[in-house]
Coordinates of C-alpha atoms and ligand atoms in Angstrom, one line a residue:
M250 CA 0.0 0.0 0.0
I251 CA 1.3 3.4 -1.0
E252 CA 0.0 6.7 0.4
L253 CA 0.7 10.2 -0.6
K254 CA -0.7 12.8 1.7
A255 CA -1.1 16.5 1.0
I256 CA 2.0 16.5 -1.3
K257 CA 3.3 19.8 -2.5
K258 CA 6.6 20.4 -4.3
S259 CA 7.9 23.8 -5.2
F260 CA 11.0 24.8 -7.1
Q261 CA 12.6 28.2 -6.7
T262 CA 13.7 29.6 -10.1
K263 CA 15.0 32.9 -11.2
N264 CA 11.5 33.7 -12.5
G265 CA 9.9 32.9 -9.1
T266 CA 8.3 29.8 -7.5
I267 CA 7.0 26.9 -9.5
N268 CA 4.5 24.6 -7.8
A269 CA 5.3 21.4 -9.8
V270 CA 3.0 19.4 -7.5
N271 CA 0.3 21.3 -5.7
G272 CA -1.7 19.3 -3.2
V273 CA -1.9 15.7 -4.2
D274 CA -3.4 12.8 -2.2
L275 CA -3.2 9.3 -3.5
A276 CA -3.7 5.7 -2.2
I277 CA -2.4 2.8 -4.3
K278 CA -3.2 -0.8 -3.3
S279 CA -0.7 -3.6 -3.4
G280 CA -0.7 -5.5 -6.7
E281 CA -2.3 -2.6 -8.7
I282 CA -1.1 -1.1 -11.9
Y283 CA -1.7 2.6 -11.3
G284 CA -1.2 5.1 -14.1
V285 CA -0.7 8.9 -13.9
V286 CA -1.5 10.6 -17.2
G287 CA -1.1 14.2 -18.2
Y288 CA 0.5 16.7 -20.6
S289 CA 4.1 17.7 -20.4
G290 CA 4.7 20.0 -17.4
A291 CA 1.7 18.6 -15.4
G292 CA 4.1 17.5 -12.6
K293 CA 4.1 13.7 -13.3
S294 CA 7.8 13.2 -13.2
T295 CA 8.2 15.3 -10.1
L296 CA 5.5 13.2 -8.5
I297 CA 6.8 9.8 -9.3
R298 CA 10.4 10.8 -8.2
M299 CA 8.9 11.4 -4.7
F300 CA 7.9 7.7 -4.4
N301 CA 11.6 6.7 -4.1
G302 CA 13.0 9.8 -2.6
L303 CA 14.7 11.1 -5.7
E304 CA 12.7 14.3 -4.8
T305 CA 11.6 15.3 -1.3
P306 CA 8.2 16.9 -1.0
T307 CA 8.2 20.6 0.2
T308 CA 5.2 19.5 2.4
G309 CA 3.3 16.3 2.8
T310 CA 4.3 12.6 3.3
V311 CA 4.9 9.6 1.0
S312 CA 4.7 6.2 2.6
V313 CA 5.4 2.8 1.0
D314 CA 4.2 -0.3 3.0
G315 CA 4.0 1.8 6.2
Q316 CA 7.4 3.3 5.9
V317 CA 7.6 7.1 5.5
I318 CA 10.0 7.4 2.5
S319 CA 9.8 11.2 2.4
S320 CA 11.6 11.5 5.8
L321 CA 14.4 9.0 5.2
K322 CA 18.0 10.0 4.5
G323 CA 21.3 8.4 3.8
G324 CA 21.7 4.7 4.4
A325 CA 18.1 4.3 5.5
L326 CA 16.9 5.8 2.2
R327 CA 19.3 3.6 0.2
K328 CA 18.0 0.5 2.0
A329 CA 14.3 1.5 1.4
R330 CA 15.1 2.1 -2.3
Q331 CA 16.1 -1.5 -2.8
N332 CA 12.4 -2.3 -2.3
I333 CA 11.5 0.1 -5.2
G334 CA 12.7 -0.5 -8.7
M335 CA 12.6 2.2 -11.4
V336 CA 12.5 2.1 -15.2
F337 CA 13.3 5.1 -17.3
Q338 CA 12.4 6.5 -20.7
H339 CA 16.0 6.5 -21.9
F340 CA 16.9 3.2 -20.1
N341 CA 19.8 4.6 -18.2
L342 CA 21.9 1.5 -18.8
L343 CA 25.7 1.3 -18.3
W344 CA 27.0 1.3 -21.8
S345 CA 30.4 -0.3 -21.0
R346 CA 28.7 -3.3 -19.3
T347 CA 27.0 -6.3 -20.9
V348 CA 23.3 -7.2 -20.5
I349 CA 24.0 -9.6 -17.6
E350 CA 26.5 -7.1 -16.0
N351 CA 23.8 -4.4 -16.1
I352 CA 21.3 -6.7 -14.4
M353 CA 23.8 -7.8 -11.8
F354 CA 24.8 -4.2 -11.0
P355 CA 22.2 -3.5 -8.3
L356 CA 23.1 -6.8 -6.6
E357 CA 26.7 -5.8 -6.6
I358 CA 25.8 -2.6 -4.8
A359 CA 23.7 -4.6 -2.3
Q360 CA 26.8 -6.8 -1.8
F361 CA 25.3 -10.1 -2.9
P362 CA 28.0 -12.8 -3.5
K363 CA 28.9 -13.4 -7.1
A364 CA 27.3 -16.8 -7.5
L365 CA 24.0 -15.5 -6.2
R366 CA 24.2 -12.4 -8.5
L367 CA 24.7 -14.7 -11.5
K368 CA 21.8 -17.0 -10.6
K369 CA 19.4 -14.1 -10.0
A370 CA 20.5 -12.4 -13.2
K371 CA 19.9 -15.6 -15.3
E372 CA 16.4 -15.9 -13.8
L373 CA 15.6 -12.3 -14.7
I374 CA 17.0 -12.8 -18.3
Q375 CA 14.5 -15.5 -18.7
L376 CA 11.7 -13.5 -17.1
V377 CA 12.2 -10.6 -19.6
G378 CA 12.9 -12.9 -22.6
L379 CA 16.5 -12.0 -23.3
E380 CA 18.0 -15.5 -23.5
G381 CA 21.0 -15.5 -25.8
R382 CA 21.7 -11.8 -25.4
E383 CA 23.5 -12.0 -22.0
N384 CA 26.8 -10.9 -23.3
A385 CA 25.7 -8.2 -25.7
Y386 CA 26.3 -4.6 -25.0
P387 CA 23.4 -2.1 -24.8
A388 CA 24.5 -0.4 -28.1
Q389 CA 23.9 -3.8 -29.9
L390 CA 20.3 -4.0 -28.7
S391 CA 17.0 -2.7 -30.1
G392 CA 15.1 -0.2 -28.0
G393 CA 12.7 -2.9 -26.8
Q394 CA 15.6 -5.1 -25.7
K395 CA 17.2 -2.2 -23.9
Q396 CA 14.0 -1.6 -22.0
R397 CA 13.8 -5.3 -21.1
V398 CA 17.3 -5.0 -19.6
G399 CA 16.1 -1.9 -17.7
I400 CA 13.1 -3.8 -16.4
A401 CA 15.3 -6.8 -15.3
R402 CA 17.7 -4.5 -13.6
A403 CA 14.8 -2.8 -11.7
L404 CA 13.6 -6.2 -10.5
A405 CA 17.0 -7.5 -9.3
N406 CA 16.4 -6.7 -5.6
D407 CA 12.9 -8.3 -5.6
P408 CA 11.2 -4.9 -5.1
S409 CA 7.5 -4.7 -4.0
L410 CA 7.0 -1.6 -6.1
L411 CA 8.1 -0.8 -9.7
L412 CA 8.1 2.8 -10.9
C413 CA 8.0 3.5 -14.7
D414 CA 8.8 7.0 -15.8
E415 CA 7.6 7.2 -19.5
A416 CA 9.0 3.7 -19.9
T417 CA 7.6 3.2 -23.4
S418 CA 7.8 6.8 -24.7
A419 CA 11.0 6.2 -26.7
L420 CA 9.6 3.0 -28.3
D421 CA 7.6 2.5 -31.5
P422 CA 3.9 1.4 -31.1
Q423 CA 4.6 -2.4 -31.6
T424 CA 7.5 -2.5 -29.2
T425 CA 5.5 -0.4 -26.8
D426 CA 2.8 -3.1 -26.8
E427 CA 5.4 -5.9 -26.3
V428 CA 6.9 -4.1 -23.3
L429 CA 3.5 -3.4 -21.8
D430 CA 2.6 -7.1 -22.2
L431 CA 5.8 -7.9 -20.3
L432 CA 4.9 -5.5 -17.5
L433 CA 1.4 -6.9 -17.3
D434 CA 2.8 -10.5 -17.1
I435 CA 5.3 -9.5 -14.3
N436 CA 2.6 -7.7 -12.4
K437 CA 0.5 -10.9 -12.4
R438 CA 3.3 -13.4 -11.8
L439 CA 5.1 -11.5 -9.0
N440 CA 2.0 -9.6 -7.6
L441 CA 4.2 -6.5 -8.1
T442 CA 2.7 -3.1 -7.6
I443 CA 3.4 -0.8 -10.6
V444 CA 3.1 2.9 -10.7
L445 CA 3.7 4.5 -14.1
I446 CA 3.5 7.9 -15.6
T447 CA 2.8 8.6 -19.2
H448 CA 1.5 11.2 -21.6
E449 CA -0.1 8.3 -23.7
M450 CA -3.7 7.4 -23.1
H451 CA -3.1 4.1 -24.9
V452 CA -0.7 2.9 -22.2
I453 CA -3.3 3.6 -19.5
R454 CA -6.0 1.8 -21.4
K455 CA -3.9 -1.2 -22.1
I456 CA -2.5 -2.1 -18.7
C457 CA -3.7 0.2 -15.8
D458 CA -6.4 -0.7 -13.2
Q459 CA -6.5 2.8 -11.8
V460 CA -5.7 6.2 -13.3
A461 CA -5.1 9.7 -12.0
V462 CA -5.3 12.5 -14.5
M463 CA -2.8 15.3 -13.6
E464 CA -3.0 18.9 -14.7
D465 CA -1.0 21.8 -13.4
G466 CA 0.3 20.0 -10.3
K467 CA -3.1 18.7 -9.3
I468 CA -5.1 15.5 -9.8
V469 CA -8.2 16.6 -11.7
E470 CA -9.8 13.1 -12.0
Q471 CA -9.1 9.8 -10.4
G472 CA -10.6 6.3 -10.4
N473 CA -11.0 2.9 -12.1
V474 CA -9.8 3.0 -15.7
L475 CA -13.1 1.6 -17.1
D476 CA -15.2 4.0 -15.1
I477 CA -13.1 7.0 -16.1
F478 CA -13.2 6.2 -19.8
T479 CA -16.8 5.2 -20.1
K480 CA -18.2 8.3 -18.4
P481 CA -20.4 10.4 -20.7
Ligands
ADP246 P1 5.8 16.3 -16.4 O1 6.6 15.1 -15.9 O2 4.3 16.1 -16.2 O3 6.2 16.7 -17.7 P2 7.4 17.7 -14.5 O4 7.2 17.1 -13.1 O5 8.7 17.4 -15.2 O6 6.1 17.5 -15.4 O7 7.4 19.3 -14.3 C1 6.4 20.0 -13.7 C2 6.8 21.5 -13.6 O8 7.9 21.7 -12.7 C3 7.3 22.1 -14.9 O9 6.8 23.4 -15.0 C4 8.8 22.0 -14.8 O10 9.4 23.0 -15.6 C5 9.0 22.2 -13.3 N1 10.2 21.6 -12.8 C6 10.4 20.3 -12.7 N2 11.6 20.0 -12.1 C7 12.2 21.3 -11.8 C8 13.4 21.7 -11.2 N3 14.3 20.9 -10.8 N4 13.6 23.0 -11.1 C9 12.7 23.9 -11.5 N5 11.5 23.6 -12.1 C10 11.2 22.3 -12.3
ADP247 P1 17.9 6.9 -26.0 O1 18.4 6.1 -27.2 O2 16.9 6.2 -25.2 O3 17.4 8.2 -26.4 P2 20.2 8.2 -25.2 O4 20.7 8.1 -26.6 O5 19.7 9.5 -24.7 O6 19.1 7.1 -25.0 O7 21.3 7.6 -24.2 C1 21.3 7.8 -22.9 C2 22.7 8.2 -22.4 O8 23.7 7.2 -22.9 C3 23.2 9.5 -23.0 O9 24.0 10.1 -22.0 C4 24.1 9.1 -24.2 O10 25.1 10.0 -24.4 C5 24.6 7.8 -23.8 N1 24.8 6.8 -24.9 C6 23.9 6.5 -25.8 N2 24.4 5.6 -26.7 C7 25.6 5.3 -26.3 C8 26.6 4.4 -26.7 N3 26.5 3.6 -27.8 N4 27.8 4.4 -26.0 C9 28.0 5.2 -25.0 N5 27.0 6.0 -24.5 C10 25.9 6.1 -25.1

């Protein structure tokens, strides 16, 4: 269960204060695929970055499974983050490392022994369908394959929450559908909670259970995807 309470986030710029997120309350149930949709500049990216402490709210609290992420710092925050995977639009892979090395990287940081890292990475390679590409470098992969590596890496520490920041926005429509099918499969198999942000309604319709529509730092509509899209 994830709860955001009375979240505001302002940035000071030379042109004054920007309220990127301006009073958001959200409750996300375990196992749900929850989508936040909105135009560019709505505050989606700032919002999702508060789920794992990449941004700290100016006011309000974020809690994940009862733990208040927004007040953690240093080692405690790093530890909590191991329970929260993240997937990015531009993959953020390590270009000088192979597929399997990229997937093992978070396990290296968490100081797992090498044999365990290899075992886990091989399981993840199967889960995301990259068998045979273990020793390729990211530059040799298609966009969809790169994102499969990104997803596998995000799952390395067995997180209970996966955050997707425009995870399919750099992919063509067919590859987008393949990656969304993979996310749906992982959600079901691992009972993993997924929170995603997107500017594409198609993504919401295809895989989300719940949706929040964001505009100008606020949630203007929220509910079950079927209800929201069948309203007159
Ligand atoms: P979205 O992800 O929906 O495109 P963002 O969260 O990226 O929206 O941005 C929301 C608003 O906050 C925008 O006006 C953006 O320019 C501003 N913003 C985001 N991050 C910063 C920052 N670090 N400093 C100043 N303004 C920011
Ligand atoms: P995308 O293809 O998703 O748009 P980018 O091209 O923006 O991703 O790459 C993300 C980062 O990786 C950038 O900093 C970019 O300079 C770097 N990068 C991209 N391709 C390579 C490559 N073949 N070798 C090394 N670094 C690369």
